[in-house]
Backbone as CSV, one residue per row, in Angstrom:
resi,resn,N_x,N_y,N_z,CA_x,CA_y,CA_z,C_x,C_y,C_z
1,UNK,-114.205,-34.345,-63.607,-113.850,-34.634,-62.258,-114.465,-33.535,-61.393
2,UNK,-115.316,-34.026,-60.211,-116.176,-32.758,-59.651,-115.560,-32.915,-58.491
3,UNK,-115.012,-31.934,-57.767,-114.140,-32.014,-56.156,-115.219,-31.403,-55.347
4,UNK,-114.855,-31.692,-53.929,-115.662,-31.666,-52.810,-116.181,-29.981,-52.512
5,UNK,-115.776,-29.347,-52.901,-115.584,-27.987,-52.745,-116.460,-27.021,-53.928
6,UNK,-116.986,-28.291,-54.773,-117.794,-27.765,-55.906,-117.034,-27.233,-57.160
7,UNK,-115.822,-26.956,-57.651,-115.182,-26.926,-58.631,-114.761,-28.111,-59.566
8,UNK,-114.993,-28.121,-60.565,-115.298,-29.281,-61.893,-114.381,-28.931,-62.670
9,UNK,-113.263,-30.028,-63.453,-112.437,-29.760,-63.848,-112.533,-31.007,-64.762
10,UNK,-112.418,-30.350,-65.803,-112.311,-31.437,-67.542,-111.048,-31.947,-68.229
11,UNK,-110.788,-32.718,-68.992,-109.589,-32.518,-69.733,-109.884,-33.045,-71.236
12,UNK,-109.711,-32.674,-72.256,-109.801,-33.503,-73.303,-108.187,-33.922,-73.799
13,UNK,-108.378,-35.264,-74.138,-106.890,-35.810,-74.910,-106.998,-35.878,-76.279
14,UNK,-105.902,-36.083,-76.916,-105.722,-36.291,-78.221,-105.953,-37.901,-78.710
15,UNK,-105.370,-38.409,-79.566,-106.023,-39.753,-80.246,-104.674,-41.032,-79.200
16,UNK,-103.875,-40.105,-79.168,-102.610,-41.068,-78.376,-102.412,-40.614,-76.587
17,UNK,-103.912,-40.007,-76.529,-104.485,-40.192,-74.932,-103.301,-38.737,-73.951
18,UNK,-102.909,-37.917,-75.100,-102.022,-37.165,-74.479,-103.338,-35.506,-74.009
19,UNK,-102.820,-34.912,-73.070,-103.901,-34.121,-72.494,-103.861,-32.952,-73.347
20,UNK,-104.825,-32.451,-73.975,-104.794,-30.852,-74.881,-105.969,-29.696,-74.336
21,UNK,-106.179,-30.187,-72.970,-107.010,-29.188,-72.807,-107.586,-29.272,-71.559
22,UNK,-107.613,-28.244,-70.463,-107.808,-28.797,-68.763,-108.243,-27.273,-68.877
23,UNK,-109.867,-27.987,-68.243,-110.624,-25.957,-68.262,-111.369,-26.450,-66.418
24,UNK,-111.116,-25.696,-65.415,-112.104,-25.906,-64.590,-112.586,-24.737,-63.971
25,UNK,-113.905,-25.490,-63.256,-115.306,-23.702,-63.363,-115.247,-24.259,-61.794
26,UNK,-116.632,-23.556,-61.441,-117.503,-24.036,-60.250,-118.336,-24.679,-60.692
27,UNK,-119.044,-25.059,-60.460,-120.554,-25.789,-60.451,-121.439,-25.012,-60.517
28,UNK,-122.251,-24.877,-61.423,-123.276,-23.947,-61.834,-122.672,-22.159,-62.001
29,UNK,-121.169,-22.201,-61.939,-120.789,-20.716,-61.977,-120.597,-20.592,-63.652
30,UNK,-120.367,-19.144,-64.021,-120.209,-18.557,-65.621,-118.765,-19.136,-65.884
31,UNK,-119.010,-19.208,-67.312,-117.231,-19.632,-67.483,-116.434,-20.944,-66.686
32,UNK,-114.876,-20.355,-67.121,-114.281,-21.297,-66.516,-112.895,-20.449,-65.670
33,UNK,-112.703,-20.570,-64.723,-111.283,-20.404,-64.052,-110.121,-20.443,-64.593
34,UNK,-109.960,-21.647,-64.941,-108.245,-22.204,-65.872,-109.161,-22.790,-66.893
35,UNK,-108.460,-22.199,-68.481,-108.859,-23.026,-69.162,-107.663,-22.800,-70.294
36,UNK,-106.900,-23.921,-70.349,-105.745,-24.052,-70.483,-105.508,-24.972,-71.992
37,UNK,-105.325,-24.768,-72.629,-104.340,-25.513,-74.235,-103.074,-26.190,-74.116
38,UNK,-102.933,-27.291,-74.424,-101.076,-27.610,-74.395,-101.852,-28.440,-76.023
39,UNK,-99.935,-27.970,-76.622,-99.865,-28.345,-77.962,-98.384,-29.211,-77.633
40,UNK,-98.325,-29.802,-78.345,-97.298,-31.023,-78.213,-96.406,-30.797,-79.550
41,UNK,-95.452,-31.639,-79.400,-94.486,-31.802,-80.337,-94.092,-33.708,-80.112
42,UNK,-94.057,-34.022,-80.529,-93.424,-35.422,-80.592,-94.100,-35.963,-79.084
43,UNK,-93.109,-36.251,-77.960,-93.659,-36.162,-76.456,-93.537,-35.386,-75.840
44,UNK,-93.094,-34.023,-76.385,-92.789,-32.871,-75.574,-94.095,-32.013,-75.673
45,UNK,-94.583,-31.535,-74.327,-95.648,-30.177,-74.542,-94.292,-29.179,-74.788
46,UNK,-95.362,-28.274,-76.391,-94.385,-27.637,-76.220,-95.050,-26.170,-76.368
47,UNK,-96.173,-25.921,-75.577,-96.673,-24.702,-75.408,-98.223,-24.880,-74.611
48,UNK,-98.568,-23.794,-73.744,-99.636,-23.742,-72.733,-100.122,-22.422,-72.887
49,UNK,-101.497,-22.447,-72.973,-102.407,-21.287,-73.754,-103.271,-21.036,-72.799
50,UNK,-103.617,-19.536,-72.007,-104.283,-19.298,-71.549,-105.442,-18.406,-71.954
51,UNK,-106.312,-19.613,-72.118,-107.702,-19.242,-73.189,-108.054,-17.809,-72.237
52,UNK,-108.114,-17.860,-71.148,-109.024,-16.736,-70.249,-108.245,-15.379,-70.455
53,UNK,-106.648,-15.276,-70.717,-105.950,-14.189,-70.706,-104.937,-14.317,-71.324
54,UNK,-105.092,-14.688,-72.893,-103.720,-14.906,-73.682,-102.767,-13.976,-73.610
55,UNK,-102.937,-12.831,-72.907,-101.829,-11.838,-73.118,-100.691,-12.112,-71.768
56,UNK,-101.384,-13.358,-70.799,-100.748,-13.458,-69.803,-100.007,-14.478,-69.931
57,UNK,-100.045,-15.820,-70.886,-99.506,-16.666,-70.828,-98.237,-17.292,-70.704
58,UNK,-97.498,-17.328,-69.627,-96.028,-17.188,-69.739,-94.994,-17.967,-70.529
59,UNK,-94.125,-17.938,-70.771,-93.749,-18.417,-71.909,-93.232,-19.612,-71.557
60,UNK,-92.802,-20.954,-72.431,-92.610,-22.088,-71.907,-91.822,-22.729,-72.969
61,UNK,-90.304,-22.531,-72.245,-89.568,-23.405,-72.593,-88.747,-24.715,-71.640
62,UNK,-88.067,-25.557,-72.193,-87.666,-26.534,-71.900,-85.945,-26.271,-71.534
63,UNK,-85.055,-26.887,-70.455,-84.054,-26.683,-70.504,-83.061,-27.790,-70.641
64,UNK,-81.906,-27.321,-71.419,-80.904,-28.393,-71.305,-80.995,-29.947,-70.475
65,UNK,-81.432,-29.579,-68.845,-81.851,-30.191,-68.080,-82.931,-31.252,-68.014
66,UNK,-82.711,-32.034,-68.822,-83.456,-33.284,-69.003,-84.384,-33.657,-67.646
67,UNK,-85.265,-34.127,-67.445,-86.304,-34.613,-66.651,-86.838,-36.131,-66.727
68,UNK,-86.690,-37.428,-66.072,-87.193,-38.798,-66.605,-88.193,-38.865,-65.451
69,UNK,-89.073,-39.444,-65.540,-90.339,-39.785,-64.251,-90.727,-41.281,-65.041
70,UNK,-90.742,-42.051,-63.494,-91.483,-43.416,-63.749,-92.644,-44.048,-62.921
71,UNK,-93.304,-44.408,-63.402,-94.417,-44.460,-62.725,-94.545,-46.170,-62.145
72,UNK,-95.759,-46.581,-61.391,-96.041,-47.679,-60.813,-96.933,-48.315,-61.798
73,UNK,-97.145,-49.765,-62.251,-98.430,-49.863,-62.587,-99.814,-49.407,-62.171
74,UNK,-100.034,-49.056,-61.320,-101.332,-48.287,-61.232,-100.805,-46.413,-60.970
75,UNK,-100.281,-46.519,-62.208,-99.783,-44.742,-62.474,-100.079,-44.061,-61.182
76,UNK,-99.044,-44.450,-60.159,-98.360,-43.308,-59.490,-96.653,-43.331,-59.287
77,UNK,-96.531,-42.336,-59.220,-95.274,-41.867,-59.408,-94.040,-42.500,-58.489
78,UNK,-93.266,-42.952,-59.098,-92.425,-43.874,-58.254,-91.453,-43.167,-58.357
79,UNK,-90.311,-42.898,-59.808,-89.481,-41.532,-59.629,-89.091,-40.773,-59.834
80,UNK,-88.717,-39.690,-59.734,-88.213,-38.115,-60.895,-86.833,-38.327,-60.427
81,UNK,-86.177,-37.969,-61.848,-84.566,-37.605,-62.412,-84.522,-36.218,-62.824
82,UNK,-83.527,-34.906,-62.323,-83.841,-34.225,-63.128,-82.265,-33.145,-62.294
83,UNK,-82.620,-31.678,-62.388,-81.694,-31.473,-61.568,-81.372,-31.615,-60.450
84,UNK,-82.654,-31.748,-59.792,-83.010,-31.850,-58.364,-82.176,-32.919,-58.036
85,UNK,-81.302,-33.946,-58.757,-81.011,-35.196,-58.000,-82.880,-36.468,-58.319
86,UNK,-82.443,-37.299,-57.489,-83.221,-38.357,-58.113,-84.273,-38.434,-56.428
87,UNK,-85.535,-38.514,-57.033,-86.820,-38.838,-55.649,-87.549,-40.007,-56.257
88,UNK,-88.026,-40.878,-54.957,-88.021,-42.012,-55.571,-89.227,-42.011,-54.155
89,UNK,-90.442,-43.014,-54.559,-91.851,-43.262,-53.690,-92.315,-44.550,-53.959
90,UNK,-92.358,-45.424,-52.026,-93.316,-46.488,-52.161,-94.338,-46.121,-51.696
91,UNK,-95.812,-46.985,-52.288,-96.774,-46.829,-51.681,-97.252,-48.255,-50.899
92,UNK,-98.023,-47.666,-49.928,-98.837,-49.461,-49.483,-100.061,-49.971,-50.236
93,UNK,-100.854,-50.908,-50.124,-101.587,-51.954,-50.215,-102.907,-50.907,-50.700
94,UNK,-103.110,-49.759,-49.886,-104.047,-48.485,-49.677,-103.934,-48.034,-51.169
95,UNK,-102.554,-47.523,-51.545,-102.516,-46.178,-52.111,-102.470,-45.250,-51.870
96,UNK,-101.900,-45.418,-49.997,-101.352,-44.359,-49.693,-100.137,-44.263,-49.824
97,UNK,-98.909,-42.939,-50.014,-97.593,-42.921,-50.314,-96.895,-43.678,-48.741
98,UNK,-95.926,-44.679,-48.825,-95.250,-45.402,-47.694,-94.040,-44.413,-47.197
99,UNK,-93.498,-44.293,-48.499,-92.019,-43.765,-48.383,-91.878,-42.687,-49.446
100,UNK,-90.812,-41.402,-49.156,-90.067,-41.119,-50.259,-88.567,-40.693,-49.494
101,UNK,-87.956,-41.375,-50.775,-86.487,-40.647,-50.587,-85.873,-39.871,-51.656
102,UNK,-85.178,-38.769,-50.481,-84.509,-37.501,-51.186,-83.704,-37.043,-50.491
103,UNK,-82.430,-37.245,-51.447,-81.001,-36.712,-50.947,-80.655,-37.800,-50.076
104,UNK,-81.022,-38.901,-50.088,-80.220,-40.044,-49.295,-81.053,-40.562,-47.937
105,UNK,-82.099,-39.153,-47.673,-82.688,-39.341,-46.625,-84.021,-39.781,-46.747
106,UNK,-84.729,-41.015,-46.352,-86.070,-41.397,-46.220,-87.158,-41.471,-45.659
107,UNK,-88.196,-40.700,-45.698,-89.204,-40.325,-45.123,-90.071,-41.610,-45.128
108,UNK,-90.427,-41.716,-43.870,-91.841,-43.001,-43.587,-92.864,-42.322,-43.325
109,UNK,-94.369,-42.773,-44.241,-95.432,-41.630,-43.725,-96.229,-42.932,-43.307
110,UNK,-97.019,-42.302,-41.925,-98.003,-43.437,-41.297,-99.341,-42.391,-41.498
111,UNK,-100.594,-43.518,-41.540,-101.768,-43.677,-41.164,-102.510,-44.368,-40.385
112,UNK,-103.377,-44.012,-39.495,-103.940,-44.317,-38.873,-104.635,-45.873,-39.474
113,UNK,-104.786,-46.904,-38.968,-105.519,-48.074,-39.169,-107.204,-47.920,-39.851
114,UNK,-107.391,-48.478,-41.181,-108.971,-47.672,-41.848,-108.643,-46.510,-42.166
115,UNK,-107.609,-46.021,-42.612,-107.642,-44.619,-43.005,-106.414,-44.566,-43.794
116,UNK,-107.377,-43.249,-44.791,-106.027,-43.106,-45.505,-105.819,-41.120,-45.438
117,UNK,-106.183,-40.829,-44.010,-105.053,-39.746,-43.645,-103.932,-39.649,-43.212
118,UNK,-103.112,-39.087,-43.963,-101.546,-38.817,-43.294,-101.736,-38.213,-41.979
119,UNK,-100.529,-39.541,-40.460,-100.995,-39.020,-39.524,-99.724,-38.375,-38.992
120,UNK,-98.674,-38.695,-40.035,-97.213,-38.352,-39.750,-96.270,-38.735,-40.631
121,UNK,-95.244,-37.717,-40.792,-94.192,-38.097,-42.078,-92.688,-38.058,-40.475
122,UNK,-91.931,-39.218,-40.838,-91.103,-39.435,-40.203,-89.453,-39.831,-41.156
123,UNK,-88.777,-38.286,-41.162,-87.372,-38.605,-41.972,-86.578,-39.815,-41.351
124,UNK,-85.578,-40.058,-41.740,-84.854,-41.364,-41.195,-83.741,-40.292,-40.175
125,UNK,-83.525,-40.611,-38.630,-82.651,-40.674,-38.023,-83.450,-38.830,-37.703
126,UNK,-83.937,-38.532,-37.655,-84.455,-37.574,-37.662,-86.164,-37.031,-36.674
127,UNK,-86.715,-36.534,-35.733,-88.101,-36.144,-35.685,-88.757,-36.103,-36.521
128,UNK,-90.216,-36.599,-36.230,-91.433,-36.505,-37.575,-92.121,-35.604,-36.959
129,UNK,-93.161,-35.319,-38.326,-93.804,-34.408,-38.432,-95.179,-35.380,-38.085
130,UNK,-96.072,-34.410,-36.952,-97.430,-35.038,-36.795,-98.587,-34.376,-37.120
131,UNK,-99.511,-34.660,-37.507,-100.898,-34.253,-38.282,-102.044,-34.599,-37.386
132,UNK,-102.549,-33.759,-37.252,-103.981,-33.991,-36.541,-104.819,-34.377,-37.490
């Protein structure tokens, strides 16, 4: 995946399409920036390796605190369960995000007509936020 900004970012998966490896550089620069290991356990990652500075890698565990996320058919994220309480996202026709709600309260985000910049996020009963 090459972003606008010239930084290139890889991933290799395993045989059951799960991610074991996300390294990204610049474009034509030495090396890589993040170049990162996850080892799995069943469906759990259950460790993240920092190839560039293993002595930095912070440690990674899992808590009591269960986490569920569900996605849309065209894998985007519709909702997270976790401690946070539950967030939940529609999108439109675009693929741009429509809505999210959190904590009871629902945000409407508009775009401009032909576009898919956010031109404003508007909570319910509440002032929105506007974007140039």
């Amino acid at each position: 995946m090459t972003f606008g900004y010239g930084a290139i970012t890889s991933f290799t998966t395993d045989t059951d399409y799960r991610i074991t490896r996300v390294q990204t550089g610049w474009s034509g620069g030495p090396g890589f920036i993040i170049d990162r290991v996850l080892s799995w356990t069943g469906d759990m990652v259950d460790s993240i390796a920092d190839n560039n500075n293993p002595s930095t890698t912070p440690p990674f565990t899992y808590t009591s605190q269960a986490q569920l996320f569900t996605y849309t058919p065209t894998r985007r994220l519709m909702t997270a369960q976790g401690y946070y309480g539950t967030l939940s996202w529609t999108y439109d026709a675009n693929g741009n995000r429509a809505s999210e709600t959190r904590n009871g309260v629902t945000s409407t985000y508009a775009y401009p007509a032909g576009s898919n910049r956010l031109s404003s996020v508007t909570p319910s009963g509440q002032s929105g936020r506007s974007f140039a």
